[in-house]
Coordinates of C-alpha atoms and ligand atoms in Angstrom, one line a residue:
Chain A
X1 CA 72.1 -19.5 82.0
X2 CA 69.0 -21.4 82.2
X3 CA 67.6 -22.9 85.2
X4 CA 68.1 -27.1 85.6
X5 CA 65.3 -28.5 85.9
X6 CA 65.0 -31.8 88.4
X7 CA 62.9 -35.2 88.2
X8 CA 60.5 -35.1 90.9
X9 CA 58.5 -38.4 90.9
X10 CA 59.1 -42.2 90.1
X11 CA 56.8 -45.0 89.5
X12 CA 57.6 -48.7 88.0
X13 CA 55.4 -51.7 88.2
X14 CA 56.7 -54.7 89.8
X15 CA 59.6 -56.8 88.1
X16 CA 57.2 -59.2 85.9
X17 CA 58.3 -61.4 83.0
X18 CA 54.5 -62.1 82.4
X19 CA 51.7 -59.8 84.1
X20 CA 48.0 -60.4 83.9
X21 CA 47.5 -56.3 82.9
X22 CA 48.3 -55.2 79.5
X23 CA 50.6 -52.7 79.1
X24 CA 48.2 -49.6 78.7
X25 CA 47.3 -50.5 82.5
X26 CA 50.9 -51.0 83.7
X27 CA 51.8 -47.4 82.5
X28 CA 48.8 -46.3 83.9
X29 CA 49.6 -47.8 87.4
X30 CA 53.7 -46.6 87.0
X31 CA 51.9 -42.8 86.3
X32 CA 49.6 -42.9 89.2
X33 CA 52.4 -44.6 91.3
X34 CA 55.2 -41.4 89.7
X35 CA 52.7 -38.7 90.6
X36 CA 52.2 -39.9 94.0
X37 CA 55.7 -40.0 95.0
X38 CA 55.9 -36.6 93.8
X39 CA 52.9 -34.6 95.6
X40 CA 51.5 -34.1 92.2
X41 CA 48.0 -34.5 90.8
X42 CA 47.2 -35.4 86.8
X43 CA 46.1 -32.0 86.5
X44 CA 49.6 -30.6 87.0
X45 CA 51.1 -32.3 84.4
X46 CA 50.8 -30.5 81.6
X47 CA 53.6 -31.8 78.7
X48 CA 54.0 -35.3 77.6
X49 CA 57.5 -36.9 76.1
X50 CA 58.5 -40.2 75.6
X51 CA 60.5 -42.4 72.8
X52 CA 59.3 -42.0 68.9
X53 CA 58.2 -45.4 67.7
X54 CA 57.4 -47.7 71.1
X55 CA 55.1 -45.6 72.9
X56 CA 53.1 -43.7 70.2
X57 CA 52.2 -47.4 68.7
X58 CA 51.5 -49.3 71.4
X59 CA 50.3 -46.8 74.6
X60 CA 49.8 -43.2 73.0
X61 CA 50.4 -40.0 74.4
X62 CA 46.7 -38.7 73.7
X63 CA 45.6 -42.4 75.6
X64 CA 47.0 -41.5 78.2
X65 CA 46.3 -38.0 78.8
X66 CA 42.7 -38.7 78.4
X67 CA 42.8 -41.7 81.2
X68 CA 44.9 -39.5 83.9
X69 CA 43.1 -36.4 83.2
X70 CA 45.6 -34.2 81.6
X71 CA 45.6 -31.2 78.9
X72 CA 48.7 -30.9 77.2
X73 CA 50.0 -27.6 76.0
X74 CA 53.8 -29.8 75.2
X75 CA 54.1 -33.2 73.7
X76 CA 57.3 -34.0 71.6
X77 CA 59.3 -38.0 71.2
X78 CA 62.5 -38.6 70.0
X79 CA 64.6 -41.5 68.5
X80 CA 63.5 -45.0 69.7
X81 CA 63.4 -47.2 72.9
X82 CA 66.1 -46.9 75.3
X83 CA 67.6 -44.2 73.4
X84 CA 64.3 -42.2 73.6
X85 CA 63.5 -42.6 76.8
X86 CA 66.8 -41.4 78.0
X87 CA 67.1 -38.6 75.6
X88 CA 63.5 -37.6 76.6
X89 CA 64.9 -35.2 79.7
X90 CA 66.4 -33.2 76.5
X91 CA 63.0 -32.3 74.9
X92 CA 61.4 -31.4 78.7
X93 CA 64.7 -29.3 79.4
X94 CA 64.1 -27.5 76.8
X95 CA 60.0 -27.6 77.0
X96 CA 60.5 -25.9 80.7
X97 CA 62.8 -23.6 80.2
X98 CA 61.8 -21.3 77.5
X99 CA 58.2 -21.1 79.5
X100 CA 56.3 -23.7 77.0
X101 CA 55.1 -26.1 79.8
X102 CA 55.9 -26.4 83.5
X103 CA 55.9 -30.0 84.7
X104 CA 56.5 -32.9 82.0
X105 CA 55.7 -36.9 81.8
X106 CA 58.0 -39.3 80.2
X107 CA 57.2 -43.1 80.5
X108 CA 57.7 -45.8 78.7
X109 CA 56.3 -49.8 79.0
X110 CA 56.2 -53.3 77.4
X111 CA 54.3 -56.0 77.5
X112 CA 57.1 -57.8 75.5
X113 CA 56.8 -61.0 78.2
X114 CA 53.3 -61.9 77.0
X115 CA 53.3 -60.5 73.8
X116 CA 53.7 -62.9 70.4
X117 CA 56.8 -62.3 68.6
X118 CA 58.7 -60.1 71.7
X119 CA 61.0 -58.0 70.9
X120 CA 62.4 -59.8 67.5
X121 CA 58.9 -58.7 65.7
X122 CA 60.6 -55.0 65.0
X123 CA 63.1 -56.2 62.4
X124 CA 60.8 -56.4 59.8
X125 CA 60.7 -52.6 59.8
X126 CA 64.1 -52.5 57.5
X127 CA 64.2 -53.6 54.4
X128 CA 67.7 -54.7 54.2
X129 CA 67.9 -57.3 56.8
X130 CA 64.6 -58.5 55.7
X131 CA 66.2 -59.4 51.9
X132 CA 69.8 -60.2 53.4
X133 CA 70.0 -61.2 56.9
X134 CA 66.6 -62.9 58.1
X135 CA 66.6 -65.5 54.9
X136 CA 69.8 -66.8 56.9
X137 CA 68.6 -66.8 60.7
X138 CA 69.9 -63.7 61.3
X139 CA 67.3 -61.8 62.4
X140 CA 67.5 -61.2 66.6
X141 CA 69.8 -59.0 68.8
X142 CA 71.4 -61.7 70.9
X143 CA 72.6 -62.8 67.6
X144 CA 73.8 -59.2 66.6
X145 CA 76.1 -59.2 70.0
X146 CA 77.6 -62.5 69.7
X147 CA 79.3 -61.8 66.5
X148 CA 80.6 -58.5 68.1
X149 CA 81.7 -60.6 70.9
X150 CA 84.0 -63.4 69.1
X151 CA 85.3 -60.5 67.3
X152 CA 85.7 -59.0 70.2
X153 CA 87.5 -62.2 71.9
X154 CA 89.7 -62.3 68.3
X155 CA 91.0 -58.6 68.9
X156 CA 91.2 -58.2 72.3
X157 CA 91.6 -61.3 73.9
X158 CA 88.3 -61.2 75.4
X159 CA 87.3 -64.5 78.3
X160 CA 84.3 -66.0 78.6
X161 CA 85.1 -65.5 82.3
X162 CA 84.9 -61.4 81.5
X163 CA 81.3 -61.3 80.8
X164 CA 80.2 -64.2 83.5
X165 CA 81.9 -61.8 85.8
X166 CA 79.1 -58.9 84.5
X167 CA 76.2 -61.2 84.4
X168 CA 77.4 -62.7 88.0
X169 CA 77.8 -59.1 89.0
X170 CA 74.3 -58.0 88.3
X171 CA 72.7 -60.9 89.6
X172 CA 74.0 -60.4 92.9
X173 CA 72.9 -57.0 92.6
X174 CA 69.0 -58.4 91.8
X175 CA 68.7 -60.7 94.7
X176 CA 69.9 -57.8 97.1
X177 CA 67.2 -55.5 95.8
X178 CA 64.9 -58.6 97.0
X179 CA 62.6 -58.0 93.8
X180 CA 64.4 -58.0 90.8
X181 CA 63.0 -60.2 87.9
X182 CA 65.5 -62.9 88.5
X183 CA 67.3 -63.5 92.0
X184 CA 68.0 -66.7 91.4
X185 CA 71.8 -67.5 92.8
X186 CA 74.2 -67.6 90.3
X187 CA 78.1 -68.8 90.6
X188 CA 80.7 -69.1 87.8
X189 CA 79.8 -72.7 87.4
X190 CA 76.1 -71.5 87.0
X191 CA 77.0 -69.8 83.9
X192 CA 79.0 -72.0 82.2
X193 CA 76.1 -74.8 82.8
X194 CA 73.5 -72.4 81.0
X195 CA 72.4 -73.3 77.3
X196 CA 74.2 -70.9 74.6
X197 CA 71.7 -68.9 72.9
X198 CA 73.9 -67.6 70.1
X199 CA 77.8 -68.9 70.0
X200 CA 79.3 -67.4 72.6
X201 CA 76.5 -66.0 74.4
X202 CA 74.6 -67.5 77.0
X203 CA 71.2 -66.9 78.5
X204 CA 72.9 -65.2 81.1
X205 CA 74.3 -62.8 78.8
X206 CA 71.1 -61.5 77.4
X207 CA 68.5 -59.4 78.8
X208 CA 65.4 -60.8 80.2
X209 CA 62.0 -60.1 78.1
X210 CA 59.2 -58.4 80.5
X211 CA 56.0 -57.0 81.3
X212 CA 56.4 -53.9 83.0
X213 CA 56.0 -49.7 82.6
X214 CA 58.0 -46.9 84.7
X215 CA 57.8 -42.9 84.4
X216 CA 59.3 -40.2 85.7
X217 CA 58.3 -36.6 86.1
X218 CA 60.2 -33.0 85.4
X219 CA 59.9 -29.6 86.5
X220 CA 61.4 -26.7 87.0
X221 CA 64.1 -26.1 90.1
X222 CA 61.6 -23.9 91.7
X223 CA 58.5 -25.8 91.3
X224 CA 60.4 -28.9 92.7
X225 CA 60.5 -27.4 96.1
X226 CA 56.9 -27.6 96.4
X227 CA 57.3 -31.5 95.5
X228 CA 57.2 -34.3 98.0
X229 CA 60.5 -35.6 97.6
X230 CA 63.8 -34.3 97.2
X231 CA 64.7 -33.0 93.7
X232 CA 66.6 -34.8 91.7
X233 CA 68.7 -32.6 89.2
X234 CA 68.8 -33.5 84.8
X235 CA 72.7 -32.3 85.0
X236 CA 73.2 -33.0 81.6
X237 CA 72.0 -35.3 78.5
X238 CA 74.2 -36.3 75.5
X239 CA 72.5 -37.8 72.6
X240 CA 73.9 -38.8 69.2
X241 CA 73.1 -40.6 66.4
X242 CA 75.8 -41.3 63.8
X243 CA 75.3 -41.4 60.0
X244 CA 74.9 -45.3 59.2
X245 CA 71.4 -47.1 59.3
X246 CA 70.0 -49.0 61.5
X247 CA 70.1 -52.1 58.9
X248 CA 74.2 -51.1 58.6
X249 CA 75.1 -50.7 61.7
X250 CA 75.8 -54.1 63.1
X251 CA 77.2 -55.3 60.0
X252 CA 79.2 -52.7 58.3
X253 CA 80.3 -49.7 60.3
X254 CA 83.9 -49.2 59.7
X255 CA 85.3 -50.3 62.8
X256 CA 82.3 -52.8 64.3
X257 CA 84.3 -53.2 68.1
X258 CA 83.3 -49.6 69.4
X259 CA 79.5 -48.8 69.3
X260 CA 77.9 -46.3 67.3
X261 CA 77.3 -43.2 68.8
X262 CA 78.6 -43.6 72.2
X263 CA 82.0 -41.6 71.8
X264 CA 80.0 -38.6 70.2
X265 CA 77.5 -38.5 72.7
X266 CA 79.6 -38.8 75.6
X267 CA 81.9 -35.5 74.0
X268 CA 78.6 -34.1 73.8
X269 CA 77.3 -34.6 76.9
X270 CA 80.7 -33.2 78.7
X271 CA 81.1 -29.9 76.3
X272 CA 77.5 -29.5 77.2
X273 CA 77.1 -29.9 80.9
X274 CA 80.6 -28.8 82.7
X275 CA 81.1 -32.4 84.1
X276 CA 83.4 -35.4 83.4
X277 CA 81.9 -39.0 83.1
X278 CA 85.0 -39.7 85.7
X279 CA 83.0 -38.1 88.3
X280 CA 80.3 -40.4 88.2
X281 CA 79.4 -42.4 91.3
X282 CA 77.8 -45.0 89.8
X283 CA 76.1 -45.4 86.4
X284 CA 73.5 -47.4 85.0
X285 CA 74.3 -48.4 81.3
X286 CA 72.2 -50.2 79.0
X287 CA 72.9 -54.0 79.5
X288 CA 70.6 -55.3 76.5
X289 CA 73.7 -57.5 76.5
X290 CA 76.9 -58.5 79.0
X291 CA 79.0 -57.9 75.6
X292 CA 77.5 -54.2 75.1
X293 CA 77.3 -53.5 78.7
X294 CA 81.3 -54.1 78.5
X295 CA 81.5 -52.2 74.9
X296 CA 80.3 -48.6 76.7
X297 CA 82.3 -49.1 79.8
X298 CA 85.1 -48.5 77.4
X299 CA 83.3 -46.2 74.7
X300 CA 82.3 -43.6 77.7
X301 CA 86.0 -43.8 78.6
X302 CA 85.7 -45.9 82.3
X303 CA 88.6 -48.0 80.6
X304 CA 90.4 -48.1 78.1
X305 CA 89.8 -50.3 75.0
X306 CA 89.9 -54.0 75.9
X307 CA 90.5 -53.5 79.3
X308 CA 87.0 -53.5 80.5
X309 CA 87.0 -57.2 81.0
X310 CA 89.4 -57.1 83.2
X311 CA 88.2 -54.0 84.7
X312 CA 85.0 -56.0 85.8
X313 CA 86.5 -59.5 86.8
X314 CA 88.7 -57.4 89.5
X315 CA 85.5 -56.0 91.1
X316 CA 85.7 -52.6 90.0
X317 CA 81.6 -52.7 88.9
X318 CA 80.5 -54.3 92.2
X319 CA 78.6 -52.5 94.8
X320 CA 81.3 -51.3 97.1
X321 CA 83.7 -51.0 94.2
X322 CA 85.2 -48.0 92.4
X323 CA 82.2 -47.6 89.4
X324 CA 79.1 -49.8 90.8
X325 CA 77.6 -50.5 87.4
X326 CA 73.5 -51.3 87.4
X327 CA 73.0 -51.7 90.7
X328 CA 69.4 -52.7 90.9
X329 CA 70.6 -55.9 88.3
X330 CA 69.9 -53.9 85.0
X331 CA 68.3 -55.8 82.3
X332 CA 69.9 -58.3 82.7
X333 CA 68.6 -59.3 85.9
X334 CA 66.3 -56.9 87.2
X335 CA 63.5 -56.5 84.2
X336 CA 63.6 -55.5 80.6
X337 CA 62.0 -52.2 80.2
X338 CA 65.0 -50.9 78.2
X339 CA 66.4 -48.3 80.7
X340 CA 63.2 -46.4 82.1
X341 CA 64.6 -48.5 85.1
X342 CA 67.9 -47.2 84.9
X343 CA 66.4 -43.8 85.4
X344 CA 64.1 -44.6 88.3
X345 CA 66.8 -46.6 90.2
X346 CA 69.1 -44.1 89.2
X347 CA 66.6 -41.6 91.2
X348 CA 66.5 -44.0 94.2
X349 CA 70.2 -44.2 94.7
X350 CA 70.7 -40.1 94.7
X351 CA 67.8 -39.9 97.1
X352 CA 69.1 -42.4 99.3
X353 CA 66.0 -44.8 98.9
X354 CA 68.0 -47.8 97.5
X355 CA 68.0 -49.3 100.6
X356 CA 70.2 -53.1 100.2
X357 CA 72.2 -52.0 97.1
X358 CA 72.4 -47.8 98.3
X359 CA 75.8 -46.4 97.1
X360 CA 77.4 -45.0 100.0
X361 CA 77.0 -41.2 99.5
X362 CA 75.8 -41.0 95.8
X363 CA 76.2 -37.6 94.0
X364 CA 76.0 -38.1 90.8
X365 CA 74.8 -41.0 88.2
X366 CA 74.6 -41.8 84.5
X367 CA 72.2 -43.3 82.3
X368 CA 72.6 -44.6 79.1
X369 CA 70.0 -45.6 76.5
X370 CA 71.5 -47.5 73.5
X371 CA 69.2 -48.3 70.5
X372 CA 71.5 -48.7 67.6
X373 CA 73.1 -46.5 66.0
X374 CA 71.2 -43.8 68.3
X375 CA 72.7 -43.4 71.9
X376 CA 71.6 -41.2 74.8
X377 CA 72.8 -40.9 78.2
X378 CA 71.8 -38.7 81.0
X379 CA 73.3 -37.5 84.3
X380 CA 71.5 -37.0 86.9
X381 CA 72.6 -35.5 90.4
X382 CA 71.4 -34.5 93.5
Chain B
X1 CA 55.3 -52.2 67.9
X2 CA 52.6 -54.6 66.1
X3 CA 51.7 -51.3 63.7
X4 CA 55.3 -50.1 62.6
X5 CA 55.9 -54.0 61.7
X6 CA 53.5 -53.4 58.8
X7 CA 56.2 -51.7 57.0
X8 CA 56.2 -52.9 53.3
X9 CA 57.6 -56.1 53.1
X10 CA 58.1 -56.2 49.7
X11 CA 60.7 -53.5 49.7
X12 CA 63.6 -56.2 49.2
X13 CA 62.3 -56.1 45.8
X14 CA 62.9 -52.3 45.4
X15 CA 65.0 -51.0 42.4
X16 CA 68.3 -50.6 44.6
X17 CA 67.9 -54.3 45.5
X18 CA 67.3 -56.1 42.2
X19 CA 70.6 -55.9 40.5
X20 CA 71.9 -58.4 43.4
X21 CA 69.7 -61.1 42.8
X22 CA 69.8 -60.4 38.5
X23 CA 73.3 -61.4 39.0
X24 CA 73.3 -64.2 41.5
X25 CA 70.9 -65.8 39.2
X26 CA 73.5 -65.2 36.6
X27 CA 76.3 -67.0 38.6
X28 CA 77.7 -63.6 39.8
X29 CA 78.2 -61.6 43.3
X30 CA 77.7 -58.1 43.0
X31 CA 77.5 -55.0 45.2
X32 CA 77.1 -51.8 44.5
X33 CA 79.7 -49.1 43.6
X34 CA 79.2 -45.3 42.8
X35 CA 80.2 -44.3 39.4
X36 CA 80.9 -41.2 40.5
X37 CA 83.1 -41.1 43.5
X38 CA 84.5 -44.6 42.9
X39 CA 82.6 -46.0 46.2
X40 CA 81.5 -49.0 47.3
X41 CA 78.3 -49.3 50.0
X42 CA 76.2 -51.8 51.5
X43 CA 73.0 -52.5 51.7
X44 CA 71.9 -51.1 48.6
X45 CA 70.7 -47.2 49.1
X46 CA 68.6 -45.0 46.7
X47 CA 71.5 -43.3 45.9
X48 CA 75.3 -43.4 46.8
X49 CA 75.6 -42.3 50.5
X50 CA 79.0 -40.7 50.2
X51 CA 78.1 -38.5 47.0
X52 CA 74.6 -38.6 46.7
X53 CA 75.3 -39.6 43.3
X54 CA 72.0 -41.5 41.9
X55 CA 74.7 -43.3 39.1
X56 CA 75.7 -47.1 41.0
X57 CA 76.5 -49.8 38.8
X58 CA 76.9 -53.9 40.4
X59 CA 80.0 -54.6 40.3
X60 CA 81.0 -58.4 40.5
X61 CA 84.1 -60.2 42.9
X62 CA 85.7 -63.3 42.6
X63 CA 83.8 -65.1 45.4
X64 CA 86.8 -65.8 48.0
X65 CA 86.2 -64.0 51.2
X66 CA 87.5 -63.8 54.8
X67 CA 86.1 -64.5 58.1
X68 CA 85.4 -61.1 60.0
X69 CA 83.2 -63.1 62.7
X70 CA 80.8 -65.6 63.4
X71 CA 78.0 -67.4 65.3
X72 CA 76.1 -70.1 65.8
X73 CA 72.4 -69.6 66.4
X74 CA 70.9 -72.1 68.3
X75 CA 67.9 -70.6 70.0
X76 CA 64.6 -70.7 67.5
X77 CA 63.8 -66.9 68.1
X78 CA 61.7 -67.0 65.2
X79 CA 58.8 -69.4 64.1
X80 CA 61.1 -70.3 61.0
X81 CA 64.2 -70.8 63.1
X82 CA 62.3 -74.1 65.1
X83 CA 63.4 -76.5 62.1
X84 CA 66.5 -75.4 60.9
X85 CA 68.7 -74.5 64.6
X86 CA 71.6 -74.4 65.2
X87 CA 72.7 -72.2 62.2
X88 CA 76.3 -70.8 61.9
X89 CA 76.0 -67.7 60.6
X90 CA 79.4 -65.5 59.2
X91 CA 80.3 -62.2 58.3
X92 CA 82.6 -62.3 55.8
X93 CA 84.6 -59.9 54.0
X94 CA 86.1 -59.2 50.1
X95 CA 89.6 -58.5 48.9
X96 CA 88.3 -57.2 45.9
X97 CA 85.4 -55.2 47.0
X98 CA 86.6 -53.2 50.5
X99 CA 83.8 -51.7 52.6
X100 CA 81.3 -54.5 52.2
X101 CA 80.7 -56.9 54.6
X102 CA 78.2 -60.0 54.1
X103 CA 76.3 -62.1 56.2
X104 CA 76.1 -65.7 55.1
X105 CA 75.5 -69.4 56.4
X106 CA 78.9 -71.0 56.5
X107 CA 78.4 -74.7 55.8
X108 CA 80.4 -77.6 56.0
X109 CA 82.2 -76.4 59.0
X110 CA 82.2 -77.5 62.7
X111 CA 82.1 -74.4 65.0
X112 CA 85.2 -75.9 66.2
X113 CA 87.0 -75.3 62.6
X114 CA 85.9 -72.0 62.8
X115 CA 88.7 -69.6 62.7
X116 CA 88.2 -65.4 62.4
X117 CA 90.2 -64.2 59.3
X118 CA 89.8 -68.2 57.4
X119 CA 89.5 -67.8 53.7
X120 CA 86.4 -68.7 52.3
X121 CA 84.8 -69.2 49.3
X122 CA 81.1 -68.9 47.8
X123 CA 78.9 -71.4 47.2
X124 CA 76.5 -69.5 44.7
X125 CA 72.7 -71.1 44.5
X126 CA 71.7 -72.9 41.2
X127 CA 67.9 -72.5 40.1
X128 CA 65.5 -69.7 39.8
X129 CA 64.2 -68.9 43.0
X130 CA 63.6 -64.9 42.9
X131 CA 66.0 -64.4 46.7
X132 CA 68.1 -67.4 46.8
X133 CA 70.7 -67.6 49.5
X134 CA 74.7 -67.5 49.4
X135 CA 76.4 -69.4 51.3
X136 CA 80.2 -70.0 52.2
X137 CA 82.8 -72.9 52.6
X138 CA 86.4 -73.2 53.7
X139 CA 88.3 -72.6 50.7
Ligands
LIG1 ZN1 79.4 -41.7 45.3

């Protein structure tokens, strides 16, 4: 059996929807910020990973090595975004244990908040929703979710109150970190008061759009002793990718109310690691949306299908409740740097360094990265 | 992701996504179907994704449709959207052409009339613009 290997330094940049530094110099402060909270210099690093389309483009791996100072004798990316990132731990698992590398970077920013066009400038990679879906409007991902989310109200008697509850939820969460993105109170009546960005979704269903970097760094068990703080253990990581395209898969997938990839990852992840995604206690999913954050409750098997409304409205996601769900606000209300977040809170809370929103005696934590149809989570334990 | 956005945009008008507008323009719907295994798949591919099959002829439906689900866009996410918000946007589905699913702008309907599973029927363009949209009305 091959050794785990554990994450052994964080770094984020401050909750921002709009920073004055570009997002080269935000991952370069979330680096410097990772390797001190590990003990580490540059010069130990010595493999790079990260997602395979956001971070070669916009802050490349060879950039960065050349800024920190580090030779590379590993570099590898996978799928895209949030899916990437979270999948990354995969490609530095298996990077450390056959003896290619020893200690391994993965980091991913945006500078989405300041940026022309955002996040809705990537559809014009696919050619299909550039002849067929943008002519007609149809052309951004809060859009994508709300027409999973009347269907989902048709077939499952979904309420409006359901994903308030999530939103609410999360936003509570945010003010208790005391620097989350957006802290600003929220009640039911809140909600309902908010403009509707796509029929039925609201603003406070939707992520926020931010300016912001994070990274995390991996090494072997032993190594990790040597480290600063205490290791944190990659227990497993699941990562699937169904056979539909990405310009299919919001719009014709067979059945369109689970979401791709999340079943097969999640049997993956617990054939491949020995543990049960019951045992988690607390996860951090990918919240692009209230509506999807709800989907993988059920698609990971916390619930069962269409019951994770009612699941959340009775408290069971809260701090203090039976599966805390994104307790530093997620991307909804903490900042939108599609999941490297997830991971670094997800660090804090098995440390014990989450201070306000700490989960009382937390073992074990997932991850998730969704970036349709790819999927990725992780599990991380002390 | 400024780089990877330089994809070419002229794909749409790609050999796998001609025969749809070559037909609208004649006053028909199409999608595509496999001649060898009998399939139907959308969007168009290079060749048929359950056989592999490179053979796909257009085949036409009658133009009624269902409701599968629906939206109303009303935030101008795009440059383009400013003018024209709030759109309702459906994805609708065919009797006669299973496995296809098509979004559209459903006009002449309040969001209120809006009902998941409605029949609908399609309101084909006139004129000879090369990607002219199809829309959909309460039938
Ligand atoms: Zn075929």
């Amino acid at each position: 059996m091959l050794q785990e290997i554990a994450i052994v330094g964080i770094g984020e940049t401050p909750p921002a929807r709009r920073s004055d530094k570009d997002v080269r110099a935000l991952t370069v402060d979330a680096v410097m910020a990772a390797l001190e909270d590990a003990g580490l210099k540059a010069g130990d690093i010595d493999g790079i990973v990260s997602d395979g389309v956001v971070m070669p483009t916009s802050v490349p791996h060879e950039w960065l090595a050349a800024q920190l100072g580090i030779d590379r004798y590993f570099d590898a990316s996978m799928s895209y975004a949030g899916a990437g990132t979270i999948g990354a731990p995969l490609l530095a698992q298996m990077a450390i244990q056959t003896g290619l590398c020893r200690t391994v970077l993965c980091y991913f920013g945006v500078d989405w908040g300041t940026r022309p066009g955002g996040p809705y400038a990537f559809h014009d990679l696919y050619p299909a929703k550039i002849a067929f879906e943008k002519p007609y409007g149809f052309n951004a991902q809060p859009t994508y979710f709300a027409l999973f989310a009347h269907r989902y109200m048709h077939d499952y008697g979904l309420k409006l109150e359901h994903l308030a509850a999530i939103a609410i939820n999360q936003r509570e969460n945010s003010r208790r970190t005391g620097r989350g993105q957006n802290m600003k109170p929220m009640t039911l009546d809140d909600y309902f008061k908010a403009p509707v960005v796509a029929d039925p979704l609201r603003y406070p269903d939707c992520c926020l759009i931010s300016d912001g970097a994070g990274a995390f760094i991996m090494t072997s068990k032993e190594r990790a002793r040597d480290c600063r703080k205490r290791p944190i253990y990659v227990k497993g990581v699941g990562f699937a990718s169904e056979r539909i395209s990405a310009d299919d898969a919001f719009t014709q997938r067979a059945n369109l109310m689970t979401l791709p990839s999340v079943g097969a990852a999640k049997a993956h992840l617990e054939r491949t690691c020995g543990l049960k995604l019951a045992d988690m206690d607390f996860v951090e999913l990918y919240d692009c949306f209230t509506v999807s954050c709800l989907m993988q409750l059920e698609d990971l098997g916390f619930c069962g299908k269409g019951e994770a409304g009612e699941f959340v409205q009775a408290g069971h996601t809260r701090l203090g409740g039976k599966l805390p769900v994104n307790t530093h606000g997620g991307l909804l209300s903490y900042s939108y740097r599609l999941a490297v977040e997830h991971v670094t809170e997800a660090v804090r809370q098995l440390r014990g360094e989450a201070g306000a929103v700490q989960v009382k005696d937390a073992e074990l934590g997932l991850v998730t990265g969704l970036s349709v149809p790819d999927f990725a989570a992780l599990v991380l334990g002390r | 992701m400024s780089v990877a956005v330089e994809f070419d945009k002229e794909a749409r008008f790609g050999p796998e996504f001609r025969g749809f507008w070559d037909d609208v323009r004649q006053g028909r719907l199409s999608f595509p179907r496999c001649r060898a295994c009998g399939k139907r798949h959308w969007y168009p591919m290079k060749r048929c994704p359950h056989c592999q099959a490179a053979d796909i002829a257009w085949q036409p439906v009658s133009g009624r449709a269902t409701l599968y689900t629906w939206s109303v866009v009303r935030h101008p996410f795009t440059e383009d959207l400013k003018a024209r918000v709030p759109v309702t946007i459906g994805l609708v589905e065919f009797a006669d052409a299973p496995g296809v699913r098509l979004i559209t702008e459903l006009i002449d309907l309040k969001p209120e009339e809006i009902r998941i599973g409605m029949q609908l029927q399609a309101v084909l363009p006139t004129g000879n613009e090369p990607c002219p949209k199809i829309r959909f009305r309460a039938a």
